[in-house]
mmCIF file of C-alpha atoms in Angstrom:
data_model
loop_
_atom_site.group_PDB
_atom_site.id
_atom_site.type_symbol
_atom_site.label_atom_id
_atom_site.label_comp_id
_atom_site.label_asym_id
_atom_site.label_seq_id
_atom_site.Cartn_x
_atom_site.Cartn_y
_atom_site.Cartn_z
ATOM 1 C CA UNK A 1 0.000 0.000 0.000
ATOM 2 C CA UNK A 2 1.442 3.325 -1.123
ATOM 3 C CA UNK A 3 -0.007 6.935 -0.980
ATOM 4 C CA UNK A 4 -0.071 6.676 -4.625
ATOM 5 C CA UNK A 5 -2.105 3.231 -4.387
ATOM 6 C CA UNK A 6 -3.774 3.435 -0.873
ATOM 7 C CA UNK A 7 -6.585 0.835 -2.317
ATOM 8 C CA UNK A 8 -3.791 -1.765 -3.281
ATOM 9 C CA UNK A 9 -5.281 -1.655 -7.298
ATOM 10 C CA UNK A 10 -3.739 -3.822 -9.986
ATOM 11 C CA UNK A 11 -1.638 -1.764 -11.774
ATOM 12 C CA UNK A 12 -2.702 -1.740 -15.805
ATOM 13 C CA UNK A 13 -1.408 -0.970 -18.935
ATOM 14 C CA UNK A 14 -3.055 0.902 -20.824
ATOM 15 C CA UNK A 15 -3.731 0.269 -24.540
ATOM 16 C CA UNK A 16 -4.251 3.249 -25.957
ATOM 17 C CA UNK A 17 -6.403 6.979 -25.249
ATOM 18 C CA UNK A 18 -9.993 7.262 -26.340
ATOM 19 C CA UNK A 19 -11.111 9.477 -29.339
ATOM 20 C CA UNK A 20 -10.928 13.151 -27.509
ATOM 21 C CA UNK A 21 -7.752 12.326 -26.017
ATOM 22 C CA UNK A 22 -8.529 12.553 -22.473
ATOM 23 C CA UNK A 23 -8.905 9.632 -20.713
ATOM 24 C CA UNK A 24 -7.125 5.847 -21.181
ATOM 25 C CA UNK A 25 -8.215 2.993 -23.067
ATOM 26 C CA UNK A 26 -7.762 -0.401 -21.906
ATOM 27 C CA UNK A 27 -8.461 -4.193 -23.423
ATOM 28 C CA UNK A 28 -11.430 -5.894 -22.171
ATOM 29 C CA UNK A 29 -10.228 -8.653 -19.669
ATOM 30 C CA UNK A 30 -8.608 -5.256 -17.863
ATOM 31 C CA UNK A 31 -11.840 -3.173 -18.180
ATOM 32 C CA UNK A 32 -13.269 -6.396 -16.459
ATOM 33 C CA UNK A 33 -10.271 -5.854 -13.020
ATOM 34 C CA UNK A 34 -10.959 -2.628 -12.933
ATOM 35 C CA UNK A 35 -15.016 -3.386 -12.519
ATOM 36 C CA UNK A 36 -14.094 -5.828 -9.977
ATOM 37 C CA UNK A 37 -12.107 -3.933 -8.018
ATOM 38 C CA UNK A 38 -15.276 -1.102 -7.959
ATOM 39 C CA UNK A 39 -16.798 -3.848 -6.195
ATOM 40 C CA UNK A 40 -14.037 -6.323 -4.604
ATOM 41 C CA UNK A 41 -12.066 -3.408 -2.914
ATOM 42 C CA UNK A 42 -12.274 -3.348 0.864
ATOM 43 C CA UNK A 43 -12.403 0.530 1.745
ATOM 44 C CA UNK A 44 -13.570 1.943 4.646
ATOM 45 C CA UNK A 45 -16.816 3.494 5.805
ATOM 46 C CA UNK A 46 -15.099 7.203 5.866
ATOM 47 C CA UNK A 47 -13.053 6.899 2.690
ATOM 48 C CA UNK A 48 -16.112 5.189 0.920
ATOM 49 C CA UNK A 49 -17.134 8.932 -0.878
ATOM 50 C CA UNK A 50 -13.445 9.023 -2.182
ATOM 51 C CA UNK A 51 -12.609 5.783 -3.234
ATOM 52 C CA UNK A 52 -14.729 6.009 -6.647
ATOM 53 C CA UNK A 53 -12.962 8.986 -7.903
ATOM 54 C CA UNK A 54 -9.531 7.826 -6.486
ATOM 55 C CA UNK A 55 -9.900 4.280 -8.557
ATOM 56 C CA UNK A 56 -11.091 6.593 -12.030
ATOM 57 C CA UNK A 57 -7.832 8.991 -10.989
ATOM 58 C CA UNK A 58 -5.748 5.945 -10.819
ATOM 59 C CA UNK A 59 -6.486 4.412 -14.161
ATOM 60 C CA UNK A 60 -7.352 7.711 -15.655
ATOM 61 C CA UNK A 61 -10.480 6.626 -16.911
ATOM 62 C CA UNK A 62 -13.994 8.370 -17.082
ATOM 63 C CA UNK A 63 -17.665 7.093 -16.041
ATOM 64 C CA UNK A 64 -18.227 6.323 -19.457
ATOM 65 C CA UNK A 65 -15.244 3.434 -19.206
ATOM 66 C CA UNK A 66 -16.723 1.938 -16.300
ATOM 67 C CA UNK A 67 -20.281 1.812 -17.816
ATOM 68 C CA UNK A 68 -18.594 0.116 -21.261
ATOM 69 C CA UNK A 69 -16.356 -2.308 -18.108
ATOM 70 C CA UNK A 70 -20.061 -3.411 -16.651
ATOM 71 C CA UNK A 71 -21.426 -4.383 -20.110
ATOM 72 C CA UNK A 72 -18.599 -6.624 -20.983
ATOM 73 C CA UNK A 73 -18.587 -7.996 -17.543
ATOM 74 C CA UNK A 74 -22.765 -8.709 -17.930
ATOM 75 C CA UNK A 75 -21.678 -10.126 -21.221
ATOM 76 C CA UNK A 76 -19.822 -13.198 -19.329
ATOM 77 C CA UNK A 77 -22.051 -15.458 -18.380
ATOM 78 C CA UNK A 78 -19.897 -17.963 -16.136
ATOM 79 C CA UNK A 79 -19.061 -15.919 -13.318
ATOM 80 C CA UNK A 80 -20.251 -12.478 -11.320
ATOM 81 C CA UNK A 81 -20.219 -10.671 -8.497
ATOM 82 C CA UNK A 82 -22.460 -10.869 -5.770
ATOM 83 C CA UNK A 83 -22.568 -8.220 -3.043
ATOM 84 C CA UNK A 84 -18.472 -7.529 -3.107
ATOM 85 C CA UNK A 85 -17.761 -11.278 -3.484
ATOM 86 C CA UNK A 86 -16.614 -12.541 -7.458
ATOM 87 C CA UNK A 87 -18.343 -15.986 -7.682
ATOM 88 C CA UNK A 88 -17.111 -18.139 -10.717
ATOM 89 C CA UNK A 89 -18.705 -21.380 -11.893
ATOM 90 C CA UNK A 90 -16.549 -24.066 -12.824
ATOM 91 C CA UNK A 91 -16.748 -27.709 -14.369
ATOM 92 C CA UNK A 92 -18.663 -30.118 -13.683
ATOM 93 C CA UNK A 93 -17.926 -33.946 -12.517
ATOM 94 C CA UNK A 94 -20.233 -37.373 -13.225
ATOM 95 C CA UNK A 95 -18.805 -39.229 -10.624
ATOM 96 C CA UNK A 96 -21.261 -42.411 -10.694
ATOM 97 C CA UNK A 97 -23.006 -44.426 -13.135
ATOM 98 C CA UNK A 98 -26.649 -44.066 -13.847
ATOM 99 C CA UNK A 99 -28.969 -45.470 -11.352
ATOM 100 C CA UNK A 100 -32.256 -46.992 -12.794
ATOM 101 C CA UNK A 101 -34.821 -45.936 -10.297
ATOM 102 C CA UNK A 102 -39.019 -47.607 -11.159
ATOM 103 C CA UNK A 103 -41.660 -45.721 -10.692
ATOM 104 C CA UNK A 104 -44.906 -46.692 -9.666
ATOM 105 C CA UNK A 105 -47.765 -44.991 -11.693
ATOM 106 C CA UNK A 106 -51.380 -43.791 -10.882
ATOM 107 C CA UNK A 107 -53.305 -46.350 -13.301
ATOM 108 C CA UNK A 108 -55.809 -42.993 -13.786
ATOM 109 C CA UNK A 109 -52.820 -41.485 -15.007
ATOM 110 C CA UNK A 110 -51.314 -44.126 -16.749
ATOM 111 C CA UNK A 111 -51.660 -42.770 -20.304
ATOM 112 C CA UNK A 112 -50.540 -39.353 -19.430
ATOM 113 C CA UNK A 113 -47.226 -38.738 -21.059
ATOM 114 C CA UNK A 114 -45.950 -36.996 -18.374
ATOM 115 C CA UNK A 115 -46.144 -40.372 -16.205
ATOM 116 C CA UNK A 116 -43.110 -42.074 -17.430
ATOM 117 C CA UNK A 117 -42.317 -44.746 -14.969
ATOM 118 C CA UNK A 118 -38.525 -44.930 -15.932
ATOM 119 C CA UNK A 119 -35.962 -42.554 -14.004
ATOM 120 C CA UNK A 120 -32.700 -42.580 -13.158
ATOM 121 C CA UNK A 121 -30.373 -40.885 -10.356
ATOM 122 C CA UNK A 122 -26.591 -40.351 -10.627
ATOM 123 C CA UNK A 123 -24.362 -38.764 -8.565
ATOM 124 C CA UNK A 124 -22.214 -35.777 -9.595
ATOM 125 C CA UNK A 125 -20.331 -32.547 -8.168
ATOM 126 C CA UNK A 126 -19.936 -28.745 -9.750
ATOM 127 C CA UNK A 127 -16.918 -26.393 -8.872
ATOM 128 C CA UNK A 128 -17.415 -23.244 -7.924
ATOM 129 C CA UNK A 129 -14.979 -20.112 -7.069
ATOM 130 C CA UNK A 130 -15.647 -17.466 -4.419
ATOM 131 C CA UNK A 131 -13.371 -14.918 -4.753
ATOM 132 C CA UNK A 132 -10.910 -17.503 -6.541
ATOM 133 C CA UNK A 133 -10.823 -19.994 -3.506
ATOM 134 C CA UNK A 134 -12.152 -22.932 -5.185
ATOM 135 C CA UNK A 135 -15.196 -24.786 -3.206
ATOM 136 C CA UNK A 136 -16.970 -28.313 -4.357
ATOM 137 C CA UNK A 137 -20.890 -29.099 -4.595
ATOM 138 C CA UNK A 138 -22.012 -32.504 -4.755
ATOM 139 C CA UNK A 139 -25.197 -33.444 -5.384
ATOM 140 C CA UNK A 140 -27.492 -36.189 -6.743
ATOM 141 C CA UNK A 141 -29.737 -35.723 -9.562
ATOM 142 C CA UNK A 142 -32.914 -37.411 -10.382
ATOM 143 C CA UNK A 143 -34.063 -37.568 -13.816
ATOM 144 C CA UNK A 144 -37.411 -38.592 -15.301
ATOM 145 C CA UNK A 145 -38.381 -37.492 -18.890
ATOM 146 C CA UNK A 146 -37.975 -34.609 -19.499
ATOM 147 C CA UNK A 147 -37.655 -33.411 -16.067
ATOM 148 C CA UNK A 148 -35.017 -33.711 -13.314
ATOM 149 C CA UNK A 149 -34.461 -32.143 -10.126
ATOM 150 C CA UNK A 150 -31.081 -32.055 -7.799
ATOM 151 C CA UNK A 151 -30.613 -33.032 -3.520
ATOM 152 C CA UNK A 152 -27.017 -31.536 -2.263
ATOM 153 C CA UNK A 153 -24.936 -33.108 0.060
ATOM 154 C CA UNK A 154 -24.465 -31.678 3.454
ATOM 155 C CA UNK A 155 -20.660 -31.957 4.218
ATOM 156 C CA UNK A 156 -18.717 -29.289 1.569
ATOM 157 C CA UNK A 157 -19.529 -25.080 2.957
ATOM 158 C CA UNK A 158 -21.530 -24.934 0.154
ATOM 159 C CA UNK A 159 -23.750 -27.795 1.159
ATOM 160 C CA UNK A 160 -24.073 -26.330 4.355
ATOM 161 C CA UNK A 161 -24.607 -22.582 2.887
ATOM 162 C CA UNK A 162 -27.377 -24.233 0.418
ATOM 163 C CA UNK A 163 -29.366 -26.346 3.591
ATOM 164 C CA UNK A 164 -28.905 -23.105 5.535
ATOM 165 C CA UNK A 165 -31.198 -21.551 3.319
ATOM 166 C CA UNK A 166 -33.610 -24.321 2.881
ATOM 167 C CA UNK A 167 -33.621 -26.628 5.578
ATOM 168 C CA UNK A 168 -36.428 -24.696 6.778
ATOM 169 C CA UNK A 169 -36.872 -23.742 11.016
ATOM 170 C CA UNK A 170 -38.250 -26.965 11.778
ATOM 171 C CA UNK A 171 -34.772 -28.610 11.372
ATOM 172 C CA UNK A 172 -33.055 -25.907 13.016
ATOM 173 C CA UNK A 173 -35.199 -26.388 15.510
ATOM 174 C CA UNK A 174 -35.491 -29.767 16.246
ATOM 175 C CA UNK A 175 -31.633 -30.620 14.968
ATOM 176 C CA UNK A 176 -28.905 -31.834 17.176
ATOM 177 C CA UNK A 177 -27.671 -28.205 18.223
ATOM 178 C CA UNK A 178 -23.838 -29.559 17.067
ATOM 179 C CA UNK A 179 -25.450 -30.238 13.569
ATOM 180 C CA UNK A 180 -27.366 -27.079 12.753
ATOM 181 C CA UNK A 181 -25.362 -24.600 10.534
ATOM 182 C CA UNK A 182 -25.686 -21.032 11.306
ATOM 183 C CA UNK A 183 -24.205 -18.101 9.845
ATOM 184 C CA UNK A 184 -21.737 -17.518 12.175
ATOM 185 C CA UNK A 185 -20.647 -20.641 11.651
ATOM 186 C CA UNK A 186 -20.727 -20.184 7.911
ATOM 187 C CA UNK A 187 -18.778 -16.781 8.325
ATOM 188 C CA UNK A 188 -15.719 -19.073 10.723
ATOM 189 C CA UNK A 189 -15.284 -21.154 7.983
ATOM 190 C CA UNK A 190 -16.006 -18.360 4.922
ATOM 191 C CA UNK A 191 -12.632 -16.364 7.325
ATOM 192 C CA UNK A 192 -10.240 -19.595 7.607
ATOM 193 C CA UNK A 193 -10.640 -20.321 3.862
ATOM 194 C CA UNK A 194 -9.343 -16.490 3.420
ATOM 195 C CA UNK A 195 -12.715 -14.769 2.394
ATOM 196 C CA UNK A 196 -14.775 -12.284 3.878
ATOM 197 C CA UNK A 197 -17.872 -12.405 5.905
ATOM 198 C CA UNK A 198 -21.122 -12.851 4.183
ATOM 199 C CA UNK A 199 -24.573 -11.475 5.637
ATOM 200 C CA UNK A 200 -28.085 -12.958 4.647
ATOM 201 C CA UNK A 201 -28.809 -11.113 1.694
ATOM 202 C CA UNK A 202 -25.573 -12.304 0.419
ATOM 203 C CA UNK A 203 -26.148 -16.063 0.864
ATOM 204 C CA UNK A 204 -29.451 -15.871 -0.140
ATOM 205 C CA UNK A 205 -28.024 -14.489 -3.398
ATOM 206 C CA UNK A 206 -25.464 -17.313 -3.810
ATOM 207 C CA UNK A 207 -27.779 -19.891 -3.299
ATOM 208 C CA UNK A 208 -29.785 -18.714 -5.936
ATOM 209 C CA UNK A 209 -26.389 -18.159 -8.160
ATOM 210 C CA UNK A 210 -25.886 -21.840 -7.598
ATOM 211 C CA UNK A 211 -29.001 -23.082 -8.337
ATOM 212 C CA UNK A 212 -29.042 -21.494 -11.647
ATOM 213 C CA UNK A 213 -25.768 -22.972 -12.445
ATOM 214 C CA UNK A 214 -25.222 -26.256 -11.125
ATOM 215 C CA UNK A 215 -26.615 -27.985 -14.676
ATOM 216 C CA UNK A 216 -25.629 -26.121 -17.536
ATOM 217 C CA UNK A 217 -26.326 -27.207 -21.503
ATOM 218 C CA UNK A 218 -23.075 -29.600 -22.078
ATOM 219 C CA UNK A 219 -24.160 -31.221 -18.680
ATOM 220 C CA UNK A 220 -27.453 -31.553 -20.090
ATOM 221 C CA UNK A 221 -25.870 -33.195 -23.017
ATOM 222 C CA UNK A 222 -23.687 -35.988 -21.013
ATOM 223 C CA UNK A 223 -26.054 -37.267 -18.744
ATOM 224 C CA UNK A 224 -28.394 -37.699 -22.090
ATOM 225 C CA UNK A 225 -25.608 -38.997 -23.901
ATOM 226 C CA UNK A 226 -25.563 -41.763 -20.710
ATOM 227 C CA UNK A 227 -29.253 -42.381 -21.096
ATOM 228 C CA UNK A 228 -29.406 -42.914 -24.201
ATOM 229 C CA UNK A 229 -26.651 -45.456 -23.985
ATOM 230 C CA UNK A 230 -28.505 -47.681 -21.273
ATOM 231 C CA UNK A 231 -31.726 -47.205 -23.203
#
């Protein structure tokens, strides 16, 4: 840290100045660092009203470069930033085989084509990155048809962040007290793993982030790709 650099920023090159001259161009992946750092940068409470124009002083940019940063970085689809914390999705494991599972059928639905009695369950696990610490998700999915839904784990931090959220009170209340995940529990283990504190609205939004992105299209593809081979 340096009076120069008092926010610790990534020092850029620039690639060029814009068309009147007056503020710095830079490539894309470094308009992207310098919208995460808007975000990811711990300042403060008093220094909060000076940080903005100290980060736009240090790269010499304008408002306009940030706005053109924040497009690209909504133009990314496989990671984002959620409440001053980047979350990244990464790849995806099958880790079992398919698991034929029968279902029994309401005869007075029988010739409903939604009522296919075949499904299957396998077992598989998604990376994901929190501010580039690298955290596993296991879960098991169950497919039938055309549909398929997922049940997590309950050992990994995101396991226990994702049955935090929807375990419901019941099990926190009724739950061997030693087993029942809170937040500050969530926040000891968030700190030894080198990343900040998260509050409610912040898990609630990376549960949500996870959700969306545990099964993505080429997932999609391999576990049909596996049921079409045992079919």
């Amino acid at each position: 840290m340096t009076n120069n650099n008092p926010y610790n920023l990534v020092p850029l090159q620039p690639t060029g100045r814009n068309e009147e001259d007056n503020v710095n161009t830079y490539s894309p992946d470094d308009m992207i660092t310098i919208y995460e750092q808007q975000f990811l940068t711990q300042v403060p409470e008093d220094k909060l009203t000076e940080f903005l124009p100290a980060l736009k002083a240090f790269y010499d940019i304008d408002d306009n470069t940030l706005d053109i940063s924040a497009v690209i970085f909504d133009a990314i689809a496989d990671f984002c930033i959620i409440y001053n914390h980047k979350v990244k999705v990464g790849d995806y494991q099958i880790l079992g085989n398919l698991v034929e599972e029968q279902i029994e059928v309401d005869e007075d639905n029988a010739d409903d084509e939604n009522s296919d009695s075949q499904a299957y369950t396998i077992d598989c696990m998604r990376t994901f990155f929190i501010n580039d610490v690298e955290l596993p998700y296991h879960f098991n999915v169950f497919i039938q048809g055309e549909g398929y839904s997922t049940l997590t784990e309950r050992d990994t931090l995101l396991e226990k962040i994702y049955w935090f959220v929807n375990a419901g009170f019941d099990e926190h209340l009724l739950g061997n007290p030693e087993d029942v995940v809170s937040l500050e529990s969530i926040n000891e283990e968030l700190a030894s793993l080198g990343i900040r504190e998260m509050d409610l609205t912040t898990i609630y939004e990376l549960v949500d982030y996870v959700e969306d992105s545990i099964i993505d299209d080429d997932m999609v593809d391999a576990l049909n790709k596996l049921i079409d081979d045992a079919e």
